[in-house]
PDB file of C-alpha atoms in Angstrom:
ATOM      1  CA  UNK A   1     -68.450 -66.002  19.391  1.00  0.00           C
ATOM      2  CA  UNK A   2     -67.502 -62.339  18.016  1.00  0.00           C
ATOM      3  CA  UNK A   3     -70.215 -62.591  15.795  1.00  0.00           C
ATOM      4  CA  UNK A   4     -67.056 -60.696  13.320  1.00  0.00           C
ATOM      5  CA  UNK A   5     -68.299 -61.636   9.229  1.00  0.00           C
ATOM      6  CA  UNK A   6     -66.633 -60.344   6.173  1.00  0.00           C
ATOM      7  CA  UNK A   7     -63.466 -61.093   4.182  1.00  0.00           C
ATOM      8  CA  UNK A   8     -60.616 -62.608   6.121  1.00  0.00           C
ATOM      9  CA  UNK A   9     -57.809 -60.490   4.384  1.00  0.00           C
ATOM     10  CA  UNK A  10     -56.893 -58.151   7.203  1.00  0.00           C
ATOM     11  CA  UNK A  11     -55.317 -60.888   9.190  1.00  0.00           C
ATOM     12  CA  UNK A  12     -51.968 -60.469   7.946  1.00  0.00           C
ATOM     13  CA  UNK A  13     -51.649 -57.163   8.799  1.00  0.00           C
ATOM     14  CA  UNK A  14     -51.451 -57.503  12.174  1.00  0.00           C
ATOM     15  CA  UNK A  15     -47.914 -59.039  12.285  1.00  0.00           C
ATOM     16  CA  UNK A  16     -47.045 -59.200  15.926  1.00  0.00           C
ATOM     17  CA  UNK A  17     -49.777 -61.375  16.640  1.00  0.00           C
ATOM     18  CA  UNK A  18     -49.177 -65.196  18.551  1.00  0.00           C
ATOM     19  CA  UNK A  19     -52.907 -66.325  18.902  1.00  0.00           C
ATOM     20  CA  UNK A  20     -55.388 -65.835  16.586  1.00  0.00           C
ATOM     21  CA  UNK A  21     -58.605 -67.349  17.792  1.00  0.00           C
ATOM     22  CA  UNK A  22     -61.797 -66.710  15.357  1.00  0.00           C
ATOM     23  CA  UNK A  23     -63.546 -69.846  15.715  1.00  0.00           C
ATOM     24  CA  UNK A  24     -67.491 -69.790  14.542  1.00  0.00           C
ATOM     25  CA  UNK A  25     -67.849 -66.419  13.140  1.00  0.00           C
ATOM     26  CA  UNK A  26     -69.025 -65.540   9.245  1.00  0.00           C
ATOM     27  CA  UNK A  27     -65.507 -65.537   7.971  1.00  0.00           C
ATOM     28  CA  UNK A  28     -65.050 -65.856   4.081  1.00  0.00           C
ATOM     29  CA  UNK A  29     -62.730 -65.725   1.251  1.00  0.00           C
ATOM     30  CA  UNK A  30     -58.988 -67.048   0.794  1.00  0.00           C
ATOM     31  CA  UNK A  31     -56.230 -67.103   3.181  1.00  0.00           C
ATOM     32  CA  UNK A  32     -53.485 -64.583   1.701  1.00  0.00           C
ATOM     33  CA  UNK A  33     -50.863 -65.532   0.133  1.00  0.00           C
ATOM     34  CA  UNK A  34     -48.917 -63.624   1.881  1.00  0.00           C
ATOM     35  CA  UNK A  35     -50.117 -64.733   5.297  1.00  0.00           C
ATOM     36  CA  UNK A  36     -47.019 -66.711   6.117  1.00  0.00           C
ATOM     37  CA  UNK A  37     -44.351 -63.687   5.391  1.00  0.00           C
ATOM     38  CA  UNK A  38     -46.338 -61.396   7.481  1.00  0.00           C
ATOM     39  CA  UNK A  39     -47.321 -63.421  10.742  1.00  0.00           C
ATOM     40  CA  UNK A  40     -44.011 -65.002  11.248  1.00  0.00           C
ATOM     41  CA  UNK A  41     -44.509 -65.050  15.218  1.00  0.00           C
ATOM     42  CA  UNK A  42     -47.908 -67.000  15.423  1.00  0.00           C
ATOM     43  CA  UNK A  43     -48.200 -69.535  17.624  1.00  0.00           C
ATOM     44  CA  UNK A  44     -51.459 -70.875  17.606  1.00  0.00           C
ATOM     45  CA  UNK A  45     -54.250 -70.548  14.454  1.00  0.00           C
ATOM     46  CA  UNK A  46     -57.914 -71.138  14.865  1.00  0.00           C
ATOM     47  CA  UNK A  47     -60.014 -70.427  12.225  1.00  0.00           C
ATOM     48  CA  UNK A  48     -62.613 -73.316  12.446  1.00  0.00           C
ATOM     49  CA  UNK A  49     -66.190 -73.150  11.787  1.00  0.00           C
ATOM     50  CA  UNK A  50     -66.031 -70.202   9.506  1.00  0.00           C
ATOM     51  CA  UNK A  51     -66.826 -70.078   5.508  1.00  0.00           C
ATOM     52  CA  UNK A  52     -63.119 -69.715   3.787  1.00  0.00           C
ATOM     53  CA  UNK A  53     -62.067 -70.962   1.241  1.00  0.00           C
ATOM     54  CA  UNK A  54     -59.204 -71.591  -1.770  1.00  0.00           C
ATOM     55  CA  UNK A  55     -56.173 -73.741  -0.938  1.00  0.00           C
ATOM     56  CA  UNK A  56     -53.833 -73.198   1.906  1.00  0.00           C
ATOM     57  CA  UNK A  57     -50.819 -70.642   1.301  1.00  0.00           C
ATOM     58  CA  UNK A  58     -47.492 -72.126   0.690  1.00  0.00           C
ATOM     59  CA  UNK A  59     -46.247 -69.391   2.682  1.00  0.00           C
ATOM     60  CA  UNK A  60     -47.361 -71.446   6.072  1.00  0.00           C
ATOM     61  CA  UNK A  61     -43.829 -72.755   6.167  1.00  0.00           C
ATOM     62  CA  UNK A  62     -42.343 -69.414   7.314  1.00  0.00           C
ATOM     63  CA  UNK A  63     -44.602 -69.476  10.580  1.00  0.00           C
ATOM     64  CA  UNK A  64     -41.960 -71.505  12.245  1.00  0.00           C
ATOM     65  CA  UNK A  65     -43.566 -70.789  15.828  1.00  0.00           C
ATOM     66  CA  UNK A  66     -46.977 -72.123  15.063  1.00  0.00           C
ATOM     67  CA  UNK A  67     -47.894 -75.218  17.242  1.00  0.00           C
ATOM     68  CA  UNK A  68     -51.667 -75.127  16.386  1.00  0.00           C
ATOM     69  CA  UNK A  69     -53.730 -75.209  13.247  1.00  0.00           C
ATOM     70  CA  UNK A  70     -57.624 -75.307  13.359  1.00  0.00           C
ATOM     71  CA  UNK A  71     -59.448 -74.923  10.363  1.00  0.00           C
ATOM     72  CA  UNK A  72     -61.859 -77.475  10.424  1.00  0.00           C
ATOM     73  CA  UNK A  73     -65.163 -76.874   9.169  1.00  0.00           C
ATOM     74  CA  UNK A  74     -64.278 -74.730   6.256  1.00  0.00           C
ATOM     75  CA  UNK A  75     -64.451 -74.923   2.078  1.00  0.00           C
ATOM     76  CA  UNK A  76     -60.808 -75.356   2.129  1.00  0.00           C
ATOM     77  CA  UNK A  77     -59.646 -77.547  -0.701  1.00  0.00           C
ATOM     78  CA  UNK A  78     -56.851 -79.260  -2.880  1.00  0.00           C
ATOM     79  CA  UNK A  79     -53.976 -80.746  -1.484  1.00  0.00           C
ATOM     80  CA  UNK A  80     -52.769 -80.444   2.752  1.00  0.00           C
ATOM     81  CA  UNK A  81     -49.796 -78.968   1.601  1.00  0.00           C
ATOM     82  CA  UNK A  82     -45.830 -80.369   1.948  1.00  0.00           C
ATOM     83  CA  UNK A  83     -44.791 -76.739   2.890  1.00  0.00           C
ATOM     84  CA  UNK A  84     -46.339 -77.954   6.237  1.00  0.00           C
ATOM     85  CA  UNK A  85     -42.890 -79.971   6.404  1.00  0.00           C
ATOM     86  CA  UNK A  86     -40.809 -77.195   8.027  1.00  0.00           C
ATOM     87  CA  UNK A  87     -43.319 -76.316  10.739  1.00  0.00           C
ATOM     88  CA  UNK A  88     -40.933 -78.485  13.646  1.00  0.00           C
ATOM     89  CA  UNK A  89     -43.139 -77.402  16.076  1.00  0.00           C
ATOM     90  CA  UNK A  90     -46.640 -78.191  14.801  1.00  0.00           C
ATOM     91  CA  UNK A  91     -48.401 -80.645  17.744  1.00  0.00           C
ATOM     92  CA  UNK A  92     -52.050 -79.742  16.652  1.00  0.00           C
ATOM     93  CA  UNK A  93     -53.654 -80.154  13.221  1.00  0.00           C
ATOM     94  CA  UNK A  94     -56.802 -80.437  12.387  1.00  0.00           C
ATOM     95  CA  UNK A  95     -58.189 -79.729   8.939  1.00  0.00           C
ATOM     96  CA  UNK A  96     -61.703 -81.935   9.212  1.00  0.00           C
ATOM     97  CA  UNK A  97     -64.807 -81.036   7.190  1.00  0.00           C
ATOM     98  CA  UNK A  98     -63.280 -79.481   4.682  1.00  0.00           C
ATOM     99  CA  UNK A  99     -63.003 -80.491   1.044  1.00  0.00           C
ATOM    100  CA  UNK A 100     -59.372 -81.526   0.647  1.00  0.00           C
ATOM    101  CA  UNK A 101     -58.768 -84.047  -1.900  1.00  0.00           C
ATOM    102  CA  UNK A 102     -54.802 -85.359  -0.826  1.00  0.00           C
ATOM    103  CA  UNK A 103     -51.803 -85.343   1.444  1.00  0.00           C
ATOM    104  CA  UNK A 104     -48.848 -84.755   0.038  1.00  0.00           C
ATOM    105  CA  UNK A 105     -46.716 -87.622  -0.491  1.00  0.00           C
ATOM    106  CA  UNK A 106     -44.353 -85.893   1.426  1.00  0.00           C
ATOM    107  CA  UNK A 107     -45.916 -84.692   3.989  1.00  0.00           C
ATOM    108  CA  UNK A 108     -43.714 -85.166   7.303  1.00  0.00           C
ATOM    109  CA  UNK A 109     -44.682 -83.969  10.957  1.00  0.00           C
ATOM    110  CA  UNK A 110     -42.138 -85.005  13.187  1.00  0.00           C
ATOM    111  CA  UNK A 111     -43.610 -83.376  16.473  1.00  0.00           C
ATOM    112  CA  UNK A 112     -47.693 -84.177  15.772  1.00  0.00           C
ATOM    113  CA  UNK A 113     -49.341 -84.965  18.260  1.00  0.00           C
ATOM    114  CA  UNK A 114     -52.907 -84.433  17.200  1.00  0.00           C
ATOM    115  CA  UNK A 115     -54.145 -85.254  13.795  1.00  0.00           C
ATOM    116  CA  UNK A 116     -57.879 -84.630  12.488  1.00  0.00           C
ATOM    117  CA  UNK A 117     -58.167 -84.942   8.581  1.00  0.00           C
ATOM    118  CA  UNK A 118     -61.923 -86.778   8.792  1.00  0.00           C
ATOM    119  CA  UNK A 119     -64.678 -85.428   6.715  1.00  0.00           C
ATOM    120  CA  UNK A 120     -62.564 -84.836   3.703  1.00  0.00           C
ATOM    121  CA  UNK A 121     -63.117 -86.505  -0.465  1.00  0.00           C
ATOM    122  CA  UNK A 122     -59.208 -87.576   0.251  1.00  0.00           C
ATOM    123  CA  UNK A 123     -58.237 -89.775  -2.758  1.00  0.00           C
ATOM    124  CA  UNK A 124     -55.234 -92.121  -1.431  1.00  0.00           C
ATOM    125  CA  UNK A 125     -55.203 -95.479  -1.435  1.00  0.00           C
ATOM    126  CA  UNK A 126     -55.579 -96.994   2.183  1.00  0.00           C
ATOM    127  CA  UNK A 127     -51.692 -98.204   1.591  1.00  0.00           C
ATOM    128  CA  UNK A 128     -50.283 -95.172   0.378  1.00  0.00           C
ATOM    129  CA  UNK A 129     -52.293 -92.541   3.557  1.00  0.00           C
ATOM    130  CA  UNK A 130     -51.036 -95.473   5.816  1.00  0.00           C
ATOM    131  CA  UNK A 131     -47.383 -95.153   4.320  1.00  0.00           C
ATOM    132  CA  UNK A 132     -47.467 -91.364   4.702  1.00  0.00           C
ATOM    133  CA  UNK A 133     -49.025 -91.554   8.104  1.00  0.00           C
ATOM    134  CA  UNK A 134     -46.149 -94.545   9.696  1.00  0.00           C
ATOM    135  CA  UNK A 135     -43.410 -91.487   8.465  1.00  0.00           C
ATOM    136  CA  UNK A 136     -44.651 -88.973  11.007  1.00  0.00           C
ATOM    137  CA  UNK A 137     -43.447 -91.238  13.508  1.00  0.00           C
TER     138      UNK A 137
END
């Protein structure tokens, strides 16, 4: 652990990163919106364990490298977005103990291989998250 606390803003300006691995630190606030447009070449996201918050950027879907997304363990909330739908290459996600409330309808991960949404107030009923899940196929 870096033991790094403070607002979580400055990550997009570091645009040639591929890994970003700041698991269990004091991490707050939103993920930009921009965060997406900026870190285009990221591979691998791990955020977990921190304190962030807000929904997740729409912008994700312009990462089209990232194969990992850990941000379990946050105050995330809303919906796990459908502009997760274009990320081809996303294996690993795991948004657990956080405070999202749906999956998108049309929410579609062809290549998942990992998928950790426990711990969250989702309201779907058990034959609509089962319909959504039986698509990722």
């Amino acid at each position: 652990m870096l033991g790094l606390n403070g607002n979580i803003s400055f990550i997009g300006e570091l645009p040639s990163l591929r890994y970003v691995h700041l698991k269990h630190n004091k991490l707050v606030g939103k993920l930009p919106a921009h965060l997406g447009t900026k870190l285009i070449q990221l591979e691998e996201l791990y955020l977990s364990g921190n304190s962030l918050s807000g929904t997740l950027p729409d912008s994700f879907h312009m990462m089209l490298s990232l194969t990992v997304i850990n941000i379990a363990s946050n105050q995330f909330h809303g919906e796990i977005p459908s502009s997760l739908l274009k990320l081809q290459s996303l294996l690993y996600l795991d948004v657990s103990s956080n405070q999202f409330s749906s999956l998108s309808a049309n929410l579609y991960l062809p290549s998942i291989q990992f998928l950790m949404i426990a711990n969250n107030p989702i309201h779907m009923t058990p034959t609509s998250f089962i319909t959504t899940l039986l698509k990722m196929k």
